[in-house]
Each structure stands twice: as structure tokens, then as C-alpha cells.
Amino acid sequence: MDEKELVALVRESETVRICRDLVRLESVNPPGNERAAAEYVAEERGKSGVQADLIGHGDCRASVLARLRGRGKAPALLYNGHLDTVPVGAEEWIHGPFSGEVAGGKVWGRGASDMKGGLAAMMAAMMALAESGVPLQGDLFLAATAGEEIDSLGAAEVARRLRSEKIRALFISEPTHNEIFIAEKGVLWLEVETFGKTAHGSMPEKGQNAIRMMMELLGEFEKLAVPHRRHPLLGGFSRSVNTISGGVKTNVVPDHCFATIDMRTVPGQDHSAILQAMEGIIRRLEERGPDFKARVRAINDHPAVETPPSDPALQEFSAVVEEVTGRRPVFQGANYFSDAVGFLPVLKVPLILCGPGEPGLAHQPDENVEISRLVEAAKIYTLAAAKFLGNGG
């Protein structure tokens, strides 16, 4: 079977159907509820004669690891898309967030872009390859994972199960509009607490105000110089104080304040050094005032990752994208982090992000995915697997 015949097995109607079905299966995280979507993926792969294992993560939560077996003569490929979505939000949607409605050449709904559309395209590709009967020299794995929006628990468990497999590259169908992203920023989230002493609001001098302590601490943090070198694809380091809470009542001096800080890092930054610098600020403030008490801990800590532009797998995939789309890819970077944080510490393989969704629509109301990009992505994944796992290995 030639390449034209192979990609012709990617049918728009089937690809759109899978995408719509996935969007209609609500899997908002928190709390997760990915099991129904995971069971759907496993059932669909089973129809194609592809082995699919359901991986439970407790009540109402699950991931799937599907495997299209090759001859074991070449390294495998790992395709990945996550099952969970962020919440809908309070804004009114043009189309129901779980309707999976088709309108204007798009599939609409929460997760259509980030990233049930990408997962649907990968499922359609695996279906086309299974139907084709094209002999593969290596295995094609498809991991549909739970928990990406919070802790990547599904990716971490799949990685554990695949740790003895020889895998050439990891492809994640994050929304990139079918462009190729080869780097993603690291993430360091800090949880900061300050501790004071309560008193009546009319007599603040008798207490120690934990909110004022937090204001002082965050002020010092904002002035902290954090060493980094600007990255050509990812830009620079960023930090943002994104939650803060403290106090119990207007007329009570607060004895506790709590804040979280979101930092996005670039390759070469040392997360432990940043945490130590924050601990140093706390020590200096405690020395300055004996009533000052605070603590800090990391609650999310994953370094930045990048794949060298010269990587052979990346170059081969870039050629496939150009062949299918007619566009020469320009490598880009992602400010967000993906399930790569669960996979790469174990598998240590090149990372390539490429998916049909529009990056700017992720986590937004009226999320959608263009059907033309959805089908294009399915063809890219089909042809890439055939080339990577074909007779050439």
C-alpha cells in the first residue's frame, strides 16, 4: 500500500465522530472523572483489533494504554493525548460546552482544542494503520492519560509501565495548530505560609498580622533577581502570585496567611536554587523581626525540556508534516507544560508536540477545533507512524 492509499484510510466522518464523542464525555479536572472517556477509548481501539489496557486510578478515574504491535525489530513510538479538561467557567457559551456540536467547520466544546481533538486524531491514525495491514517493524503505543491538568498521574503510571520498552520518541497532541513545538517551559509552584497571632481588630498592636507578614515577604520576593538566560523559543523566566488568602473576620487580626506562586522556567535554571533563595528571604525577615514566622515548600516542580532541532526523529517528523500540509514547519516553544513532565524523567526520549487545536483557545470559553486541522493531524500521525515504524525502522 502506498502512502496516498494509507492516508486515504483516515476518514473525516470517523475522526469527527470520535472527537465529538470524547467532548460529550465530561472529564473536568478537578475532580477528574476520566473513567468514562477512558472506557470509550479502550472500546474504540478494541473495535480495530488493537490491544487496549484500562489503567485505574481509583474511583471514576482511569487512563488507557493501547498497543498496535509490530515485529519487534525497531524502537516503538509513543503517542499521547490527555483525557481531562479544565472547568467550563461562568461565561455563557455559544454552543454547549459538552455538546460536541458541529458548526462553521468546527467541533465545539470543552476539550475540543485542549486536547480531545488531538487524541481523536491519534485514535483515527491508529485505526487507519490497523485497517491498512501495513507491516510495522516496531510497536505504536497510544496513551490516553488522566490528570494532565493537575499532576500528570496517568502519564507517570504509563511511563512506569513502559520503562523497559525501547521507545524512539514521544509525540503529544497538545494544541499547536499542527505546527511543531520542540520545547516547553519548566514549572515551579511554591506554597508560602505566614503565621501570626490573633487579636481584636481594635487593638492590632496586641497581635501579629500574618497578612502584613505575607505582604512583606512577597515584596521581597518580587525584588529577588532570579538568574536565567533568555531562550530563543521560550523567552524568559516568569513569576506570578496567583492565590492568596488570610484572616477570618474583619475585626480579628489574622494569624495565618497563605499564598501560591507560579514560576515558569527556561532550560538551565536550577529550581532548587530558586527555592533556597526564597528560604533565604524568610531567614532574613525572621532575623529582622523575631515575631516574623513563615515557611515555603514546592508543590509542583518540573524542569524545562527541549529537543535539539538536529534530532533525527524531529527532522523526520518535520518532513512528514511538510509532506502532509505543504508548509515548512518552523520550530516553536510552549510556555505551558504538558504530560511530558510525567513521561520524560522515566523514558528520556525526544519530545515533539504537534496537535490540531488552536493554542489560544486552550482553557477559553467557546473552545473548538477546526475539522480541517483535525483530519490533517490524523494524516500526519498516520504517515509518521508508517515511516518511523515501516521497513526502514
GROMACS .gro file of C-alpha atoms in nm:
model
  393
    1MET     CA    1   0.000   0.000   0.000
    2ASP     CA    2   0.145   0.339  -0.098
    3GLU     CA    3   0.133   0.650   0.117
    4LYS     CA    4  -0.162   0.804  -0.068
    5GLU     CA    5  -0.371   0.493  -0.014
    6LEU     CA    6  -0.271   0.481   0.351
    7VAL     CA    7  -0.371   0.838   0.439
    8ALA     CA    8  -0.694   0.788   0.243
    9LEU     CA    9  -0.793   0.546   0.519
   10VAL     CA   10  -0.821   0.847   0.752
   11ARG     CA   11  -1.189   0.926   0.718
   12GLU     CA   12  -1.318   1.268   0.815
   13SER     CA   13  -1.652   1.133   0.937
   14GLU     CA   14  -1.488   0.885   1.175
   15THR     CA   15  -1.234   1.136   1.305
   16VAL     CA   16  -1.505   1.394   1.373
   17ARG     CA   17  -1.729   1.130   1.535
   18ILE     CA   18  -1.456   1.030   1.780
   19CYS     CA   19  -1.382   1.393   1.865
   20ARG     CA   20  -1.750   1.470   1.927
   21ASP     CA   21  -1.793   1.158   2.139
   22LEU     CA   22  -1.495   1.250   2.356
   23VAL     CA   23  -1.613   1.609   2.406
   24ARG     CA   24  -1.955   1.484   2.518
   25LEU     CA   25  -1.793   1.272   2.791
   26GLU     CA   26  -1.741   1.525   3.069
   27SER     CA   27  -1.399   1.483   3.232
   28VAL     CA   28  -1.339   1.811   3.411
   29ASN     CA   29  -1.040   1.809   3.645
   30PRO     CA   30  -1.081   1.856   3.933
   31PRO     CA   31  -1.219   1.610   4.021
   32GLY     CA   32  -1.121   1.416   3.705
   33ASN     CA   33  -1.396   1.170   3.616
   34GLU     CA   34  -1.189   1.042   3.322
   35ARG     CA   35  -1.304   0.680   3.351
   36ALA     CA   36  -1.597   0.708   3.107
   37ALA     CA   37  -1.372   0.868   2.845
   38ALA     CA   38  -1.101   0.608   2.911
   39GLU     CA   39  -1.351   0.325   2.868
   40TYR     CA   40  -1.464   0.481   2.541
   41VAL     CA   41  -1.105   0.496   2.410
   42ALA     CA   42  -1.042   0.134   2.510
   43GLU     CA   43  -1.364   0.020   2.345
   44GLU     CA   44  -1.291   0.208   2.021
   45ARG     CA   45  -0.939   0.064   1.998
   46GLY     CA   46  -1.078  -0.282   2.065
   47LYS     CA   47  -1.304  -0.247   1.760
   48SER     CA   48  -0.990  -0.205   1.549
   49GLY     CA   49  -0.831  -0.517   1.692
   50VAL     CA   50  -0.581  -0.311   1.890
   51GLN     CA   51  -0.484  -0.423   2.240
   52ALA     CA   52  -0.603  -0.161   2.491
   53ASP     CA   53  -0.550  -0.181   2.867
   54LEU     CA   54  -0.753   0.026   3.111
   55ILE     CA   55  -0.540   0.163   3.396
   56GLY     CA   56  -0.745   0.255   3.702
   57HIS     CA   57  -0.658   0.546   3.930
   58GLY     CA   58  -0.929   0.497   4.191
   59ASP     CA   59  -1.296   0.589   4.175
   60CYS     CA   60  -1.410   0.738   3.845
   61ARG     CA   61  -1.055   0.785   3.714
   62ALA     CA   62  -0.859   0.587   3.456
   63SER     CA   63  -0.609   0.607   3.171
   64VAL     CA   64  -0.564   0.381   2.868
   65LEU     CA   65  -0.255   0.229   2.709
   66ALA     CA   66  -0.323   0.092   2.360
   67ARG     CA   67  -0.065  -0.103   2.160
   68LEU     CA   68  -0.056  -0.176   1.788
   69ARG     CA   69   0.205  -0.448   1.772
   70GLY     CA   70   0.489  -0.453   1.524
   71ARG     CA   71   0.757  -0.713   1.463
   72GLY     CA   72   0.985  -0.600   1.743
   73LYS     CA   73   1.265  -0.510   1.505
   74ALA     CA   74   1.259  -0.133   1.560
   75PRO     CA   75   1.203   0.102   1.856
   76ALA     CA   76   0.843   0.188   1.936
   77LEU     CA   77   0.670   0.524   1.910
   78LEU     CA   78   0.457   0.670   2.188
   79TYR     CA   79   0.156   0.886   2.102
   80ASN     CA   80  -0.015   1.069   2.388
   81GLY     CA   81  -0.326   1.276   2.449
   82HIS     CA   82  -0.484   1.358   2.783
   83LEU     CA   83  -0.847   1.287   2.876
   84ASP     CA   84  -0.913   1.557   3.135
   85THR     CA   85  -1.014   1.918   3.078
   86VAL     CA   86  -1.025   2.235   3.283
   87PRO     CA   87  -1.364   2.352   3.418
   88VAL     CA   88  -1.612   2.528   3.193
   89GLY     CA   89  -1.615   2.862   3.377
   90ALA     CA   90  -1.900   3.104   3.442
   91GLU     CA   91  -1.923   3.266   3.097
   92GLU     CA   92  -2.202   3.167   2.863
   93TRP     CA   93  -2.100   2.954   2.564
   94ILE     CA   94  -2.229   2.992   2.208
   95HIS     CA   95  -2.253   2.613   2.186
   96GLY     CA   96  -2.298   2.387   2.486
   97PRO     CA   97  -1.959   2.306   2.643
   98PHE     CA   98  -2.033   1.932   2.632
   99SER     CA   99  -2.244   1.931   2.315
  100GLY     CA  100  -1.974   1.832   2.068
  101GLU     CA  101  -2.174   2.037   1.821
  102VAL     CA  102  -2.052   2.078   1.462
  103ALA     CA  103  -2.091   2.428   1.321
  104GLY     CA  104  -1.887   2.651   1.094
  105GLY     CA  105  -1.646   2.372   1.001
  106LYS     CA  106  -1.554   2.316   1.367
  107VAL     CA  107  -1.627   2.083   1.656
  108TRP     CA  108  -1.725   2.286   1.963
  109GLY     CA  109  -1.694   2.208   2.331
  110ARG     CA  110  -1.464   2.191   2.631
  111GLY     CA  111  -1.153   1.994   2.537
  112ALA     CA  112  -1.208   2.015   2.161
  113SER     CA  113  -0.880   2.205   2.126
  114ASP     CA  114  -0.707   2.103   2.451
  115MET     CA  115  -0.687   1.822   2.367
  116LYS     CA  116  -0.959   1.573   2.287
  117GLY     CA  117  -0.929   1.678   1.924
  118GLY     CA  118  -0.564   1.575   1.923
  119LEU     CA  119  -0.644   1.247   2.097
  120ALA     CA  120  -0.921   1.178   1.844
  121ALA     CA  121  -0.676   1.236   1.558
  122MET     CA  122  -0.427   0.992   1.712
  123MET     CA  123  -0.702   0.735   1.760
  124ALA     CA  124  -0.806   0.777   1.396
  125ALA     CA  125  -0.443   0.728   1.289
  126MET     CA  126  -0.411   0.407   1.487
  127MET     CA  127  -0.739   0.289   1.336
  128ALA     CA  128  -0.613   0.361   0.982
  129LEU     CA  129  -0.285   0.178   1.044
  130ALA     CA  130  -0.463  -0.124   1.189
  131GLU     CA  131  -0.702  -0.135   0.894
  132SER     CA  132  -0.423  -0.100   0.640
  133GLY     CA  133  -0.239  -0.412   0.749
  134VAL     CA  134   0.088  -0.233   0.672
  135PRO     CA  135   0.364  -0.433   0.846
  136LEU     CA  136   0.527  -0.235   1.123
  137GLN     CA  137   0.876  -0.310   1.244
  138GLY     CA  138   0.807  -0.157   1.586
  139ASP     CA  139   0.510  -0.104   1.816
  140LEU     CA  140   0.287   0.201   1.819
  141PHE     CA  141   0.167   0.293   2.167
  142LEU     CA  142  -0.119   0.533   2.233
  143ALA     CA  143  -0.155   0.661   2.589
  144ALA     CA  144  -0.481   0.839   2.676
  145THR     CA  145  -0.395   0.983   3.014
  146ALA     CA  146  -0.577   1.114   3.320
  147GLY     CA  147  -0.472   1.407   3.532
  148GLU     CA  148  -0.263   1.622   3.298
  149GLU     CA  149  -0.434   1.942   3.408
  150ILE     CA  150  -0.312   1.895   3.767
  151ASP     CA  151  -0.049   1.629   3.837
  152SER     CA  152   0.003   1.403   3.529
  153LEU     CA  153  -0.073   1.094   3.735
  154GLY     CA  154  -0.175   0.899   3.424
  155ALA     CA  155   0.143   0.983   3.235
  156ALA     CA  156   0.358   0.886   3.532
  157GLU     CA  157   0.187   0.547   3.559
  158VAL     CA  158   0.209   0.477   3.185
  159ALA     CA  159   0.578   0.572   3.191
  160ARG     CA  160   0.634   0.327   3.474
  161ARG     CA  161   0.474   0.051   3.266
  162LEU     CA  162   0.681   0.137   2.960
  163ARG     CA  163   1.015   0.184   3.134
  164SER     CA  164   1.161  -0.137   2.989
  165GLU     CA  165   1.043  -0.063   2.633
  166LYS     CA  166   1.274   0.086   2.374
  167ILE     CA  167   1.095   0.400   2.252
  168ARG     CA  168   1.230   0.633   1.988
  169ALA     CA  169   1.021   0.945   2.052
  170LEU     CA  170   0.723   1.084   2.239
  171PHE     CA  171   0.456   1.270   2.040
  172ILE     CA  172   0.196   1.471   2.235
  173SER     CA  173  -0.105   1.618   2.055
  174GLU     CA  174  -0.120   1.943   2.254
  175PRO     CA  175  -0.283   2.229   2.061
  176THR     CA  176  -0.022   2.371   1.822
  177HIS     CA  177  -0.239   2.420   1.508
  178ASN     CA  178  -0.034   2.135   1.359
  179GLU     CA  179   0.289   2.330   1.398
  180ILE     CA  180   0.582   2.164   1.576
  181PHE     CA  181   0.677   2.266   1.929
  182ILE     CA  182   1.009   2.125   2.049
  183ALA     CA  183   1.050   2.289   2.390
  184GLU     CA  184   0.833   2.366   2.689
  185LYS     CA  185   0.894   2.575   2.995
  186GLY     CA  186   0.952   2.422   3.333
  187VAL     CA  187   0.717   2.482   3.623
  188LEU     CA  188   0.792   2.562   3.986
  189TRP     CA  189   0.495   2.630   4.212
  190LEU     CA  190   0.566   2.748   4.563
  191GLU     CA  191   0.324   2.740   4.855
  192VAL     CA  192   0.401   3.010   5.112
  193GLU     CA  193   0.251   3.049   5.459
  194THR     CA  194   0.296   3.314   5.727
  195PHE     CA  195   0.197   3.272   6.091
  196GLY     CA  196   0.095   3.546   6.332
  197LYS     CA  197  -0.116   3.592   6.643
  198THR     CA  198  -0.482   3.689   6.667
  199ALA     CA  199  -0.609   3.996   6.849
  200HIS     CA  200  -0.913   4.220   6.843
  201GLY     CA  201  -0.920   4.438   6.534
  202SER     CA  202  -0.944   4.750   6.751
  203MET     CA  203  -0.616   4.656   6.923
  204PRO     CA  204  -0.387   4.540   6.640
  205GLU     CA  205  -0.077   4.611   6.847
  206LYS     CA  206  -0.162   4.310   7.064
  207GLY     CA  207  -0.138   4.069   6.769
  208GLN     CA  208   0.097   3.980   6.487
  209ASN     CA  209  -0.065   4.029   6.147
  210ALA     CA  210   0.008   3.736   5.915
  211ILE     CA  211  -0.123   3.925   5.611
  212ARG     CA  212   0.123   4.209   5.666
  213MET     CA  213   0.398   3.947   5.701
  214MET     CA  214   0.292   3.797   5.367
  215MET     CA  215   0.291   4.139   5.201
  216GLU     CA  216   0.646   4.197   5.324
  217LEU     CA  217   0.760   3.852   5.212
  218LEU     CA  218   0.605   3.880   4.865
  219GLY     CA  219   0.750   4.228   4.827
  220GLU     CA  220   1.098   4.091   4.891
  221PHE     CA  221   1.032   3.803   4.652
  222GLU     CA  222   0.933   4.042   4.372
  223LYS     CA  223   1.270   4.216   4.411
  224LEU     CA  224   1.462   3.887   4.402
  225ALA     CA  225   1.690   3.855   4.099
  226VAL     CA  226   1.639   3.508   3.951
  227PRO     CA  227   1.929   3.415   3.718
  228HIS     CA  228   1.835   3.285   3.376
  229ARG     CA  229   1.940   3.306   3.013
  230ARG     CA  230   1.670   3.401   2.762
  231HIS     CA  231   1.578   3.103   2.544
  232PRO     CA  232   1.534   3.152   2.166
  233LEU     CA  233   1.200   2.967   2.162
  234LEU     CA  234   1.071   3.001   2.518
  235GLY     CA  235   1.172   3.354   2.606
  236GLY     CA  236   1.247   3.437   2.967
  237PHE     CA  237   1.159   3.337   3.321
  238SER     CA  238   0.820   3.443   3.463
  239ARG     CA  239   0.665   3.455   3.810
  240SER     CA  240   0.318   3.537   3.931
  241VAL     CA  241   0.148   3.534   4.272
  242ASN     CA  242  -0.182   3.373   4.178
  243THR     CA  243  -0.364   3.286   4.502
  244ILE     CA  244  -0.369   3.447   4.844
  245SER     CA  245  -0.595   3.406   5.143
  246GLY     CA  246  -0.584   3.505   5.507
  247GLY     CA  247  -0.788   3.613   5.802
  248VAL     CA  248  -1.125   3.502   5.936
  249LYS     CA  249  -1.314   3.824   6.011
  250THR     CA  250  -1.280   4.198   5.960
  251ASN     CA  251  -1.241   4.271   6.331
  252VAL     CA  252  -0.984   3.996   6.401
  253VAL     CA  253  -0.610   4.034   6.340
  254PRO     CA  254  -0.519   3.742   6.109
  255ASP     CA  255  -0.291   3.473   6.247
  256HIS     CA  256  -0.247   3.289   5.916
  257CYS     CA  257  -0.196   3.382   5.551
  258PHE     CA  258  -0.146   3.150   5.255
  259ALA     CA  259  -0.026   3.223   4.901
  260THR     CA  260   0.088   3.031   4.596
  261ILE     CA  261   0.338   3.144   4.334
  262ASP     CA  262   0.356   3.017   3.975
  263MET     CA  263   0.701   3.032   3.816
  264ARG     CA  264   0.780   2.921   3.460
  265THR     CA  265   1.145   2.847   3.396
  266VAL     CA  266   1.371   2.804   3.094
  267PRO     CA  267   1.646   2.547   3.029
  268GLY     CA  268   1.947   2.592   3.254
  269GLN     CA  269   1.763   2.727   3.558
  270ASP     CA  270   1.811   2.549   3.890
  271HIS     CA  271   1.479   2.507   4.071
  272SER     CA  272   1.646   2.411   4.398
  273ALA     CA  273   1.845   2.737   4.391
  274ILE     CA  274   1.522   2.937   4.349
  275LEU     CA  275   1.365   2.758   4.645
  276GLN     CA  276   1.678   2.817   4.854
  277ALA     CA  277   1.669   3.187   4.764
  278MET     CA  278   1.309   3.205   4.888
  279GLU     CA  279   1.412   3.030   5.210
  280GLY     CA  280   1.691   3.286   5.243
  281ILE     CA  281   1.439   3.572   5.226
  282ILE     CA  282   1.239   3.410   5.507
  283ARG     CA  283   1.550   3.371   5.724
  284ARG     CA  284   1.645   3.737   5.676
  285LEU     CA  285   1.295   3.854   5.766
  286GLU     CA  286   1.292   3.631   6.075
  287GLU     CA  287   1.627   3.778   6.182
  288ARG     CA  288   1.496   4.130   6.126
  289GLY     CA  289   1.183   4.076   6.337
  290PRO     CA  290   1.152   3.796   6.596
  291ASP     CA  291   0.773   3.782   6.552
  292PHE     CA  292   0.804   3.701   6.179
  293LYS     CA  293   0.727   3.334   6.104
  294ALA     CA  294   0.691   3.177   5.761
  295ARG     CA  295   0.757   2.864   5.561
  296VAL     CA  296   0.773   2.771   5.194
  297ARG     CA  297   0.757   2.445   5.001
  298ALA     CA  298   0.749   2.338   4.637
  299ILE     CA  299   0.416   2.183   4.533
  300ASN     CA  300   0.492   2.138   4.161
  301ASP     CA  301   0.847   2.106   4.035
  302HIS     CA  302   0.940   2.005   3.680
  303PRO     CA  303   1.235   2.140   3.480
  304ALA     CA  304   1.210   2.283   3.130
  305VAL     CA  305   1.263   2.038   2.845
  306GLU     CA  306   1.373   2.078   2.485
  307THR     CA  307   1.457   1.860   2.187
  308PRO     CA  308   1.757   1.973   1.979
  309PRO     CA  309   1.648   2.090   1.631
  310SER     CA  310   1.904   1.850   1.483
  311ASP     CA  311   1.745   1.543   1.645
  312PRO     CA  312   1.690   1.279   1.372
  313ALA     CA  313   1.338   1.188   1.488
  314LEU     CA  314   1.240   1.554   1.486
  315GLN     CA  315   1.383   1.605   1.138
  316GLU     CA  316   1.194   1.302   1.006
  317PHE     CA  317   0.868   1.417   1.164
  318SER     CA  318   0.917   1.767   1.026
  319ALA     CA  319   0.944   1.620   0.676
  320VAL     CA  320   0.616   1.433   0.731
  321VAL     CA  321   0.437   1.749   0.843
  322GLU     CA  322   0.562   1.934   0.537
  323GLU     CA  323   0.454   1.648   0.311
  324VAL     CA  324   0.100   1.640   0.451
  325THR     CA  325   0.041   2.014   0.494
  326GLY     CA  326   0.258   2.167   0.225
  327ARG     CA  327   0.400   2.401   0.491
  328ARG     CA  328   0.761   2.401   0.605
  329PRO     CA  329   0.745   2.379   0.986
  330VAL     CA  330   0.909   2.648   1.195
  331PHE     CA  331   1.000   2.504   1.533
  332GLN     CA  332   0.840   2.678   1.830
  333GLY     CA  333   0.823   2.653   2.209
  334ALA     CA  334   0.539   2.628   2.461
  335ASN     CA  335   0.504   2.842   2.773
  336TYR     CA  336   0.289   2.572   2.932
  337PHE     CA  337   0.390   2.226   3.050
  338SER     CA  338   0.241   1.900   2.924
  339ASP     CA  339   0.229   1.534   3.023
  340ALA     CA  340   0.594   1.527   2.917
  341VAL     CA  341   0.666   1.601   3.284
  342GLY     CA  342   0.531   1.255   3.368
  343PHE     CA  343   0.693   1.068   3.081
  344LEU     CA  344   1.040   1.212   3.027
  345PRO     CA  345   1.200   1.157   3.369
  346VAL     CA  346   1.147   0.783   3.311
  347LEU     CA  347   1.162   0.736   2.934
  348LYS     CA  348   1.426   1.000   2.844
  349VAL     CA  349   1.329   1.030   2.477
  350PRO     CA  350   1.291   1.321   2.233
  351LEU     CA  351   0.969   1.522   2.282
  352ILE     CA  352   0.761   1.655   1.994
  353LEU     CA  353   0.437   1.849   2.046
  354CYS     CA  354   0.201   1.867   1.749
  355GLY     CA  355  -0.178   1.881   1.756
  356PRO     CA  356  -0.475   2.025   1.564
  357GLY     CA  357  -0.605   2.259   1.834
  358GLU     CA  358  -0.553   2.633   1.839
  359PRO     CA  359  -0.321   2.721   2.130
  360GLY     CA  360  -0.507   3.043   2.207
  361LEU     CA  361  -0.834   2.855   2.265
  362ALA     CA  362  -0.700   2.633   2.543
  363HIS     CA  363  -0.895   2.690   2.868
  364GLN     CA  364  -1.114   2.951   2.695
  365PRO     CA  365  -1.494   2.967   2.658
  366ASP     CA  366  -1.628   2.860   2.317
  367GLU     CA  367  -1.337   2.621   2.273
  368ASN     CA  368  -1.335   2.447   1.934
  369VAL     CA  369  -1.118   2.268   1.682
  370GLU     CA  370  -1.122   2.313   1.306
  371ILE     CA  371  -1.227   1.994   1.129
  372SER     CA  372  -0.974   2.054   0.851
  373ARG     CA  373  -0.690   2.067   1.109
  374LEU     CA  374  -0.832   1.764   1.289
  375VAL     CA  375  -0.818   1.550   0.975
  376GLU     CA  376  -0.482   1.694   0.877
  377ALA     CA  377  -0.342   1.591   1.215
  378ALA     CA  378  -0.476   1.237   1.178
  379LYS     CA  379  -0.299   1.209   0.843
  380ILE     CA  380   0.025   1.342   0.993
  381TYR     CA  381   0.014   1.085   1.275
  382THR     CA  382  -0.072   0.803   1.032
  383LEU     CA  383   0.208   0.880   0.790
  384ALA     CA  384   0.460   0.947   1.066
  385ALA     CA  385   0.397   0.609   1.228
  386ALA     CA  386   0.420   0.433   0.893
  387LYS     CA  387   0.753   0.599   0.813
  388PHE     CA  388   0.907   0.561   1.159
  389LEU     CA  389   0.790   0.203   1.204
  390GLY     CA  390   0.798   0.084   0.840
  391ASN     CA  391   1.050  -0.134   0.668
  392GLY     CA  392   1.323   0.121   0.727
  393GLY     CA  393   1.267   0.108   1.105
   0.00000   0.00000   0.00000
